[in-house]
Amino acid sequence: MSIKNEDSNHEKNEKDITILAIESSCDETAAAVVRNGREVLSNVISSQIALHTIYGGVVPEIASRKHVEKINGCVRAALKDANMKLEDIDAIAVTYGPGLVGALLVGVSEAKALSFVTGKPLVGVHHIEGHICANYIEDKELQPPFMCLVASGGHSHLVYVKDYGEYDIIGQTRDDAAGEAFDKVARAIGLGYPGGPKVDAAAKLGNPEAISFPRAKTTEKSYDFSFSGLKSAVLNYLNQAEMKGEEVNKNDVAASFQKAVVDVLTEHTMEAAKEYGCDKIAIAGGVASNSALRERLENECQSRGYTFFRPSPVLCTDNAAMIGSAGYYEYLKGARSGMDLNAVPNLPLGNRERRYHGRS
């Protein structure tokens, strides 16, 4: 089925489509009810940040156990908040990858059980596709094609969204993802976990021009990202300062590091948009809530006459509403998953995922 716009969706389906969505790919247990891919009737999130903070990062085994404890309650709360029962739902969507395999299995098992008991169709959803679709919830008029920068703790992707559910990966990380670099640098300068928000806050108090950190270029005309060298440069700066007995201004380090990341993400996105003739730019993922990145991209888009789309911070971090949106468009295309649906921790997106994550 060709999916072109919301009006044609309603004409073809004659009735509203309501999706119960489940997300458990990392350290948020979430459930939501979404109507027609864009209207959020409920969005319940049980965060584990406080639990993992004492370890300085997500502990997979602990995350999985907490998902088991919280998943049923989140689903019940999502249905209650939406004033619905399971029989009112048209389909059940669930994240099945990528992510932590144990965490994913909890959500997938819950969704399969609900599908089996109710007879409702099951739709497996790609986690990154969900992040991209968060923009449809935030901006009801957004339609493909557009360029989307996906930046999170585990992913840095530059995606050309050709149509609903059709993606071309034109750039991705070769080593550390942007969010991963934020976490590691935050830990190195003593800001703690989660690194992204803490670096963002510290950077507001620092001078982004204080330290000249490198901006990695992969190969000519490549839109791939590499943040490992930048992370190492920050660690080297801190080590040299310690050996010399020099005092380090943490806020300046945070601001200078953040500017280096934002420069690379923004420049690649603008260059890709020009090459692909895109005048619509969107962002997605946890790092998309970074205030400096949002401001820089908005300014660059304004100067070029592009339209800039960005989800609210709650839709940038992991949530089930975005999975409900992605699940809706997959449902319209006829995608259905069987009881053999399994967690796929390295699930590729689009047709150009390359070798940097263990794939040829």
mmCIF file of C-alpha atoms in Angstrom:
data_model
loop_
_atom_site.group_PDB
_atom_site.id
_atom_site.type_symbol
_atom_site.label_atom_id
_atom_site.label_comp_id
_atom_site.label_asym_id
_atom_site.label_seq_id
_atom_site.Cartn_x
_atom_site.Cartn_y
_atom_site.Cartn_z
ATOM 1 C CA MET A 1 0.000 0.000 0.000
ATOM 2 C CA SER A 2 1.392 3.386 -0.926
ATOM 3 C CA ILE A 3 1.370 5.833 1.974
ATOM 4 C CA LYS A 4 1.493 9.430 0.873
ATOM 5 C CA ASN A 5 -0.426 11.606 3.325
ATOM 6 C CA GLU A 6 -2.731 11.568 6.294
ATOM 7 C CA ASP A 7 -5.877 12.343 4.276
ATOM 8 C CA SER A 8 -5.354 9.340 2.001
ATOM 9 C CA ASN A 9 -4.636 7.178 5.071
ATOM 10 C CA HIS A 10 -8.061 7.916 6.531
ATOM 11 C CA GLU A 11 -9.821 7.465 3.193
ATOM 12 C CA LYS A 12 -8.241 4.049 2.668
ATOM 13 C CA ASN A 13 -8.783 2.774 6.199
ATOM 14 C CA GLU A 14 -12.238 4.347 6.823
ATOM 15 C CA LYS A 15 -11.598 4.178 10.560
ATOM 16 C CA ASP A 16 -9.018 5.224 13.064
ATOM 17 C CA ILE A 17 -6.153 2.823 13.731
ATOM 18 C CA THR A 18 -5.093 2.592 17.360
ATOM 19 C CA ILE A 19 -1.766 1.047 18.294
ATOM 20 C CA LEU A 20 -0.600 -0.187 21.698
ATOM 21 C CA ALA A 21 3.173 0.252 21.661
ATOM 22 C CA ILE A 22 5.903 -1.173 23.892
ATOM 23 C CA GLU A 23 9.532 -0.031 24.200
ATOM 24 C CA SER A 24 12.258 -1.656 26.328
ATOM 25 C CA SER A 25 15.467 -1.437 24.311
ATOM 26 C CA CYS A 26 17.680 0.040 27.032
ATOM 27 C CA ASP A 27 16.847 1.534 30.421
ATOM 28 C CA GLU A 28 13.339 2.933 29.948
ATOM 29 C CA THR A 29 10.306 0.689 30.281
ATOM 30 C CA ALA A 30 7.572 2.344 28.234
ATOM 31 C CA ALA A 31 4.095 1.778 26.850
ATOM 32 C CA ALA A 32 1.835 4.081 24.862
ATOM 33 C CA VAL A 33 -1.389 4.224 22.911
ATOM 34 C CA VAL A 34 -1.186 6.083 19.598
ATOM 35 C CA ARG A 35 -3.955 6.807 17.120
ATOM 36 C CA ASN A 36 -3.268 7.139 13.385
ATOM 37 C CA GLY A 37 0.455 7.471 13.933
ATOM 38 C CA ARG A 38 0.334 11.052 15.183
ATOM 39 C CA GLU A 39 -2.105 11.397 18.061
ATOM 40 C CA VAL A 40 -0.734 10.259 21.422
ATOM 41 C CA LEU A 41 -3.506 9.093 23.751
ATOM 42 C CA SER A 42 -1.070 8.008 26.468
ATOM 43 C CA ASN A 43 2.689 7.756 26.930
ATOM 44 C CA VAL A 44 3.957 6.037 30.078
ATOM 45 C CA ILE A 45 7.701 5.907 30.810
ATOM 46 C CA SER A 46 9.378 4.227 33.773
ATOM 47 C CA SER A 47 12.971 5.474 33.816
ATOM 48 C CA GLN A 48 15.890 3.623 35.385
ATOM 49 C CA ILE A 49 18.340 6.551 35.355
ATOM 50 C CA ALA A 50 18.541 6.824 39.133
ATOM 51 C CA LEU A 51 19.164 3.085 39.415
ATOM 52 C CA HIS A 52 22.072 3.068 36.953
ATOM 53 C CA THR A 53 23.623 6.369 38.049
ATOM 54 C CA ILE A 54 25.459 4.700 40.933
ATOM 55 C CA TYR A 55 27.217 2.443 38.384
ATOM 56 C CA GLY A 56 28.106 5.287 36.015
ATOM 57 C CA GLY A 57 26.150 3.736 33.135
ATOM 58 C CA VAL A 58 23.541 1.170 32.169
ATOM 59 C CA VAL A 59 24.079 -2.336 33.582
ATOM 60 C CA PRO A 60 22.311 -4.682 31.110
ATOM 61 C CA GLU A 61 21.360 -7.393 33.629
ATOM 62 C CA ILE A 62 19.883 -4.873 36.063
ATOM 63 C CA ALA A 63 18.016 -3.156 33.221
ATOM 64 C CA SER A 64 16.463 -6.440 32.112
ATOM 65 C CA ARG A 65 15.290 -7.338 35.613
ATOM 66 C CA LYS A 66 13.746 -3.915 36.119
ATOM 67 C CA HIS A 67 11.890 -4.202 32.793
ATOM 68 C CA VAL A 68 10.374 -7.469 34.010
ATOM 69 C CA GLU A 69 9.156 -5.706 37.151
ATOM 70 C CA LYS A 70 7.688 -2.683 35.366
ATOM 71 C CA ILE A 71 6.377 -3.832 31.985
ATOM 72 C CA ASN A 72 2.910 -5.028 33.016
ATOM 73 C CA GLY A 73 2.274 -1.920 35.078
ATOM 74 C CA CYS A 74 3.317 0.346 32.215
ATOM 75 C CA VAL A 75 0.953 -1.386 29.786
ATOM 76 C CA ARG A 76 -1.948 -1.181 32.250
ATOM 77 C CA ALA A 77 -1.226 2.501 32.904
ATOM 78 C CA ALA A 78 -1.029 3.296 29.182
ATOM 79 C CA LEU A 79 -4.416 1.684 28.532
ATOM 80 C CA LYS A 80 -5.951 3.384 31.553
ATOM 81 C CA ASP A 81 -4.602 6.823 30.606
ATOM 82 C CA ALA A 82 -5.993 6.364 27.101
ATOM 83 C CA ASN A 83 -9.340 5.226 28.554
ATOM 84 C CA MET A 84 -9.134 2.031 26.524
ATOM 85 C CA LYS A 85 -9.166 -1.729 26.934
ATOM 86 C CA LEU A 86 -7.128 -4.294 25.033
ATOM 87 C CA GLU A 87 -10.118 -5.141 22.848
ATOM 88 C CA ASP A 88 -10.184 -1.505 21.643
ATOM 89 C CA ILE A 89 -6.672 -1.812 20.210
ATOM 90 C CA ASP A 90 -6.126 -2.592 16.515
ATOM 91 C CA ALA A 91 -2.523 -3.803 16.745
ATOM 92 C CA ILE A 92 0.409 -4.178 19.122
ATOM 93 C CA ALA A 93 3.769 -2.674 18.145
ATOM 94 C CA VAL A 94 7.047 -3.417 19.906
ATOM 95 C CA THR A 95 10.717 -2.542 19.578
ATOM 96 C CA TYR A 96 12.664 -5.670 18.621
ATOM 97 C CA GLY A 97 16.024 -4.047 17.877
ATOM 98 C CA PRO A 98 18.566 -2.645 18.057
ATOM 99 C CA GLY A 99 19.342 -2.462 21.775
ATOM 100 C CA LEU A 100 20.347 -4.585 24.748
ATOM 101 C CA VAL A 101 19.266 -8.124 23.960
ATOM 102 C CA GLY A 102 17.947 -8.944 27.447
ATOM 103 C CA ALA A 103 16.026 -5.687 27.674
ATOM 104 C CA LEU A 104 14.551 -6.133 24.197
ATOM 105 C CA LEU A 105 13.411 -9.662 25.022
ATOM 106 C CA VAL A 106 11.232 -8.405 27.865
ATOM 107 C CA GLY A 107 9.270 -6.067 25.599
ATOM 108 C CA VAL A 108 9.069 -8.573 22.756
ATOM 109 C CA SER A 109 7.815 -11.314 25.100
ATOM 110 C CA GLU A 110 5.173 -8.985 26.553
ATOM 111 C CA ALA A 111 3.942 -7.942 23.115
ATOM 112 C CA LYS A 112 3.832 -11.525 21.828
ATOM 113 C CA ALA A 113 1.874 -12.654 24.875
ATOM 114 C CA LEU A 114 -0.657 -9.840 24.446
ATOM 115 C CA SER A 115 -0.975 -10.576 20.740
ATOM 116 C CA PHE A 116 -1.462 -14.293 21.365
ATOM 117 C CA VAL A 117 -4.121 -13.768 24.034
ATOM 118 C CA THR A 118 -6.081 -11.069 22.180
ATOM 119 C CA GLY A 119 -5.566 -12.173 18.583
ATOM 120 C CA LYS A 120 -4.447 -8.647 17.716
ATOM 121 C CA PRO A 121 -1.797 -8.268 14.985
ATOM 122 C CA LEU A 122 1.818 -7.958 16.133
ATOM 123 C CA VAL A 123 4.142 -5.440 14.462
ATOM 124 C CA GLY A 124 7.885 -5.437 15.146
ATOM 125 C CA VAL A 125 9.449 -1.972 15.016
ATOM 126 C CA HIS A 126 13.017 -0.781 14.499
ATOM 127 C CA HIS A 127 14.082 1.432 17.415
ATOM 128 C CA ILE A 128 15.782 4.060 15.225
ATOM 129 C CA GLU A 129 12.769 4.156 12.911
ATOM 130 C CA GLY A 130 10.768 4.985 16.011
ATOM 131 C CA HIS A 131 13.053 7.913 16.842
ATOM 132 C CA ILE A 132 12.614 9.289 13.329
ATOM 133 C CA CYS A 133 8.834 8.909 13.553
ATOM 134 C CA ALA A 134 8.752 10.966 16.748
ATOM 135 C CA ASN A 135 8.838 13.935 14.382
ATOM 136 C CA TYR A 136 5.433 12.923 12.976
ATOM 137 C CA ILE A 137 3.970 13.178 16.461
ATOM 138 C CA GLU A 138 5.493 16.583 17.116
ATOM 139 C CA ASP A 139 4.733 18.085 13.684
ATOM 140 C CA LYS A 140 1.471 16.766 12.285
ATOM 141 C CA GLU A 141 2.094 18.154 8.805
ATOM 142 C CA LEU A 142 5.563 16.668 8.282
ATOM 143 C CA GLN A 143 5.722 14.250 5.370
ATOM 144 C CA PRO A 144 8.630 12.574 3.588
ATOM 145 C CA PRO A 145 11.002 13.145 1.957
ATOM 146 C CA PHE A 146 13.306 14.844 4.455
ATOM 147 C CA MET A 147 16.793 14.570 5.916
ATOM 148 C CA CYS A 148 17.021 13.306 9.500
ATOM 149 C CA LEU A 149 19.999 13.406 11.847
ATOM 150 C CA VAL A 150 19.679 10.597 14.400
ATOM 151 C CA ALA A 151 22.033 11.055 17.358
ATOM 152 C CA SER A 152 21.831 8.990 20.531
ATOM 153 C CA GLY A 153 23.925 6.999 22.983
ATOM 154 C CA GLY A 154 24.366 4.115 20.579
ATOM 155 C CA HIS A 155 23.773 5.657 17.171
ATOM 156 C CA SER A 156 24.866 8.509 14.931
ATOM 157 C CA HIS A 157 23.022 8.226 11.621
ATOM 158 C CA LEU A 158 22.337 10.611 8.797
ATOM 159 C CA VAL A 159 19.195 9.294 7.153
ATOM 160 C CA TYR A 160 17.414 10.314 3.971
ATOM 161 C CA VAL A 161 13.753 9.504 4.646
ATOM 162 C CA LYS A 162 12.412 8.733 1.174
ATOM 163 C CA ASP A 163 8.928 7.704 2.259
ATOM 164 C CA TYR A 164 7.183 6.238 5.291
ATOM 165 C CA GLY A 165 9.291 3.261 6.298
ATOM 166 C CA GLU A 166 11.806 3.802 3.474
ATOM 167 C CA TYR A 167 15.265 4.958 4.546
ATOM 168 C CA ASP A 168 18.625 5.493 2.920
ATOM 169 C CA ILE A 169 21.544 5.581 5.369
ATOM 170 C CA ILE A 170 23.987 8.098 3.905
ATOM 171 C CA GLY A 171 26.159 8.488 7.001
ATOM 172 C CA GLN A 172 26.808 6.669 10.264
ATOM 173 C CA THR A 173 29.365 6.436 13.036
ATOM 174 C CA ARG A 174 32.571 4.498 12.466
ATOM 175 C CA ASP A 175 33.345 4.205 16.157
ATOM 176 C CA ASP A 176 31.823 6.033 19.145
ATOM 177 C CA ALA A 177 28.330 7.423 18.692
ATOM 178 C CA ALA A 178 27.767 11.044 19.688
ATOM 179 C CA GLY A 179 25.881 10.166 22.865
ATOM 180 C CA GLU A 180 28.495 7.585 23.809
ATOM 181 C CA ALA A 181 31.191 10.267 23.509
ATOM 182 C CA PHE A 182 29.124 12.600 25.714
ATOM 183 C CA ASP A 183 28.877 9.920 28.406
ATOM 184 C CA LYS A 184 32.585 9.113 28.347
ATOM 185 C CA VAL A 185 33.689 12.739 28.449
ATOM 186 C CA ALA A 186 31.218 13.512 31.234
ATOM 187 C CA ARG A 187 32.672 10.661 33.262
ATOM 188 C CA ALA A 188 36.247 11.831 32.578
ATOM 189 C CA ILE A 189 35.629 15.365 33.837
ATOM 190 C CA GLY A 190 33.663 14.189 36.837
ATOM 191 C CA LEU A 191 30.148 15.191 35.807
ATOM 192 C CA GLY A 192 28.670 11.714 36.178
ATOM 193 C CA TYR A 193 25.812 9.919 34.427
ATOM 194 C CA PRO A 194 23.817 10.561 32.283
ATOM 195 C CA GLY A 195 26.497 12.469 30.397
ATOM 196 C CA GLY A 196 24.469 14.271 27.735
ATOM 197 C CA PRO A 197 22.327 16.520 29.952
ATOM 198 C CA LYS A 198 25.213 17.140 32.356
ATOM 199 C CA VAL A 199 27.622 18.224 29.621
ATOM 200 C CA ASP A 200 24.904 20.415 28.099
ATOM 201 C CA ALA A 201 24.346 22.160 31.450
ATOM 202 C CA ALA A 202 28.073 22.598 32.151
ATOM 203 C CA ALA A 203 28.698 23.928 28.639
ATOM 204 C CA LYS A 204 26.316 26.818 29.275
ATOM 205 C CA LEU A 205 28.758 28.011 31.959
ATOM 206 C CA GLY A 206 31.902 27.524 29.869
ATOM 207 C CA ASN A 207 33.714 29.054 26.899
ATOM 208 C CA PRO A 208 33.312 26.938 23.719
ATOM 209 C CA GLU A 209 36.411 28.583 22.235
ATOM 210 C CA ALA A 210 38.647 27.906 25.236
ATOM 211 C CA ILE A 211 40.145 24.649 23.899
ATOM 212 C CA SER A 212 40.685 23.607 20.294
ATOM 213 C CA PHE A 213 39.555 20.011 20.002
ATOM 214 C CA PRO A 214 39.718 18.170 16.627
ATOM 215 C CA ARG A 215 36.856 17.701 14.173
ATOM 216 C CA ALA A 216 37.319 14.331 12.505
ATOM 217 C CA LYS A 217 36.926 13.986 8.752
ATOM 218 C CA THR A 218 36.614 10.407 7.537
ATOM 219 C CA THR A 219 37.108 10.412 3.771
ATOM 220 C CA GLU A 220 36.375 13.061 1.192
ATOM 221 C CA LYS A 221 32.651 13.385 0.471
ATOM 222 C CA SER A 222 31.782 10.926 3.227
ATOM 223 C CA TYR A 223 28.971 11.725 5.625
ATOM 224 C CA ASP A 224 30.165 9.199 8.205
ATOM 225 C CA PHE A 225 30.954 10.295 11.755
ATOM 226 C CA SER A 226 33.898 9.535 14.023
ATOM 227 C CA PHE A 227 34.015 10.753 17.615
ATOM 228 C CA SER A 228 36.621 8.393 19.064
ATOM 229 C CA GLY A 229 39.473 10.756 18.214
ATOM 230 C CA LEU A 230 37.673 13.688 19.804
ATOM 231 C CA LYS A 231 37.061 11.671 22.953
ATOM 232 C CA SER A 232 40.746 10.700 23.072
ATOM 233 C CA ALA A 233 41.780 14.326 22.573
ATOM 234 C CA VAL A 234 39.724 15.346 25.606
ATOM 235 C CA LEU A 235 41.240 12.549 27.711
ATOM 236 C CA ASN A 236 44.745 13.540 26.588
ATOM 237 C CA TYR A 237 44.067 17.163 27.496
ATOM 238 C CA LEU A 238 42.922 16.135 30.973
ATOM 239 C CA ASN A 239 45.896 13.793 31.487
ATOM 240 C CA GLN A 240 48.430 16.416 30.410
ATOM 241 C CA ALA A 241 46.874 19.001 32.694
ATOM 242 C CA GLU A 242 47.054 16.548 35.591
ATOM 243 C CA MET A 243 50.713 15.734 34.911
ATOM 244 C CA LYS A 244 51.581 19.436 34.798
ATOM 245 C CA GLY A 245 49.566 20.143 37.915
ATOM 246 C CA GLU A 246 47.349 22.584 36.028
ATOM 247 C CA GLU A 247 43.797 23.276 37.113
ATOM 248 C CA VAL A 248 41.120 22.249 34.612
ATOM 249 C CA ASN A 249 38.006 24.325 34.021
ATOM 250 C CA LYS A 250 35.392 21.586 33.596
ATOM 251 C CA ASN A 251 32.874 23.968 32.107
ATOM 252 C CA ASP A 252 35.332 25.088 29.408
ATOM 253 C CA VAL A 253 36.164 21.465 28.585
ATOM 254 C CA ALA A 254 32.463 20.614 28.332
ATOM 255 C CA ALA A 255 31.698 23.650 26.164
ATOM 256 C CA SER A 256 34.667 23.093 23.830
ATOM 257 C CA PHE A 257 33.940 19.389 23.482
ATOM 258 C CA GLN A 258 30.231 19.997 22.840
ATOM 259 C CA LYS A 259 31.010 22.594 20.178
ATOM 260 C CA ALA A 260 33.248 20.112 18.365
ATOM 261 C CA VAL A 261 30.454 17.516 18.306
ATOM 262 C CA VAL A 262 27.811 20.032 17.249
ATOM 263 C CA ASP A 263 30.031 21.407 14.475
ATOM 264 C CA VAL A 264 30.492 17.972 12.899
ATOM 265 C CA LEU A 265 26.849 16.900 13.233
ATOM 266 C CA THR A 266 25.601 20.179 11.788
ATOM 267 C CA GLU A 267 28.068 20.437 8.917
ATOM 268 C CA HIS A 268 27.420 16.881 7.743
ATOM 269 C CA THR A 269 23.656 17.408 7.904
ATOM 270 C CA MET A 270 23.740 20.652 5.937
ATOM 271 C CA GLU A 271 26.074 19.224 3.288
ATOM 272 C CA ALA A 272 23.869 16.155 2.854
ATOM 273 C CA ALA A 273 20.708 18.256 2.618
ATOM 274 C CA LYS A 274 22.270 20.327 -0.148
ATOM 275 C CA GLU A 275 23.388 17.263 -2.112
ATOM 276 C CA TYR A 276 19.996 15.569 -1.810
ATOM 277 C CA GLY A 277 17.997 18.728 -2.474
ATOM 278 C CA CYS A 278 16.206 18.534 0.893
ATOM 279 C CA ASP A 279 14.654 21.673 2.345
ATOM 280 C CA LYS A 280 13.248 19.815 5.366
ATOM 281 C CA ILE A 281 15.634 18.859 8.170
ATOM 282 C CA ALA A 282 14.670 16.796 11.218
ATOM 283 C CA ILE A 283 16.554 15.497 14.236
ATOM 284 C CA ALA A 284 15.911 12.495 16.468
ATOM 285 C CA GLY A 285 17.415 10.557 19.360
ATOM 286 C CA GLY A 286 18.578 11.490 22.845
ATOM 287 C CA VAL A 287 21.309 13.883 21.671
ATOM 288 C CA ALA A 288 18.636 15.712 19.644
ATOM 289 C CA SER A 289 17.526 17.269 22.936
ATOM 290 C CA ASN A 290 20.939 18.986 23.300
ATOM 291 C CA SER A 291 20.258 22.717 23.414
ATOM 292 C CA ALA A 292 23.391 23.750 21.491
ATOM 293 C CA LEU A 293 22.665 21.301 18.654
ATOM 294 C CA ARG A 294 19.047 22.405 18.369
ATOM 295 C CA GLU A 295 20.016 26.090 18.306
ATOM 296 C CA ARG A 296 22.800 25.619 15.778
ATOM 297 C CA LEU A 297 20.678 23.547 13.397
ATOM 298 C CA GLU A 298 17.783 25.975 13.656
ATOM 299 C CA ASN A 299 20.063 28.902 12.773
ATOM 300 C CA GLU A 300 21.646 27.040 9.864
ATOM 301 C CA CYS A 301 18.236 26.048 8.518
ATOM 302 C CA GLN A 302 16.919 29.592 8.787
ATOM 303 C CA SER A 303 19.903 30.987 6.900
ATOM 304 C CA ARG A 304 19.279 28.514 4.046
ATOM 305 C CA GLY A 305 15.501 28.770 3.952
ATOM 306 C CA TYR A 306 15.035 25.198 5.211
ATOM 307 C CA THR A 307 12.279 24.050 7.575
ATOM 308 C CA PHE A 308 13.587 22.601 10.827
ATOM 309 C CA PHE A 309 11.709 19.872 12.702
ATOM 310 C CA ARG A 310 12.622 18.696 16.198
ATOM 311 C CA PRO A 311 10.659 16.622 18.695
ATOM 312 C CA SER A 312 10.091 17.792 22.258
ATOM 313 C CA PRO A 313 12.797 16.481 24.641
ATOM 314 C CA VAL A 314 10.440 13.802 26.030
ATOM 315 C CA LEU A 315 10.070 12.418 22.493
ATOM 316 C CA CYS A 316 13.833 12.520 21.877
ATOM 317 C CA THR A 317 14.654 10.093 24.660
ATOM 318 C CA ASP A 318 13.359 6.521 24.524
ATOM 319 C CA ASN A 319 9.562 6.297 24.688
ATOM 320 C CA ALA A 320 6.788 4.091 23.347
ATOM 321 C CA ALA A 321 4.791 6.812 21.571
ATOM 322 C CA MET A 322 7.409 6.969 18.831
ATOM 323 C CA ILE A 323 7.177 3.163 18.474
ATOM 324 C CA GLY A 324 3.414 3.501 18.111
ATOM 325 C CA SER A 325 3.904 6.011 15.298
ATOM 326 C CA ALA A 326 6.387 3.813 13.455
ATOM 327 C CA GLY A 327 4.196 0.764 14.082
ATOM 328 C CA TYR A 328 1.206 2.517 12.530
ATOM 329 C CA TYR A 329 2.986 3.112 9.216
ATOM 330 C CA GLU A 330 4.322 -0.441 9.201
ATOM 331 C CA TYR A 331 0.776 -1.693 9.901
ATOM 332 C CA LEU A 332 -0.595 0.271 6.946
ATOM 333 C CA LYS A 333 2.022 -1.314 4.690
ATOM 334 C CA GLY A 334 0.808 -4.754 5.763
ATOM 335 C CA ALA A 335 3.775 -5.614 7.970
ATOM 336 C CA ARG A 336 2.936 -8.341 10.485
ATOM 337 C CA SER A 337 5.202 -10.282 12.839
ATOM 338 C CA GLY A 338 4.678 -13.856 13.945
ATOM 339 C CA MET A 339 5.210 -15.601 17.253
ATOM 340 C CA ASP A 340 8.776 -16.252 16.109
ATOM 341 C CA LEU A 341 9.621 -12.535 16.458
ATOM 342 C CA ASN A 342 12.894 -12.305 18.352
ATOM 343 C CA ALA A 343 15.144 -9.588 19.739
ATOM 344 C CA VAL A 344 17.846 -8.461 17.288
ATOM 345 C CA PRO A 345 20.425 -6.343 19.158
ATOM 346 C CA ASN A 346 22.235 -5.214 15.966
ATOM 347 C CA LEU A 347 19.201 -4.808 13.726
ATOM 348 C CA PRO A 348 20.147 -2.732 10.645
ATOM 349 C CA LEU A 349 18.108 0.199 9.376
ATOM 350 C CA GLY A 350 17.517 0.894 5.695
ATOM 351 C CA ASN A 351 19.564 -0.662 2.934
ATOM 352 C CA ARG A 352 23.031 0.763 3.494
ATOM 353 C CA GLU A 353 24.116 -0.211 7.013
ATOM 354 C CA ARG A 354 27.770 -1.045 6.592
ATOM 355 C CA ARG A 355 30.573 -3.006 8.180
ATOM 356 C CA TYR A 356 31.309 -0.828 11.208
ATOM 357 C CA HIS A 357 29.004 -2.772 13.507
ATOM 358 C CA GLY A 358 29.987 -6.280 12.511
ATOM 359 C CA ARG A 359 28.140 -6.474 9.191
ATOM 360 C CA SER A 360 29.716 -6.808 5.758
#
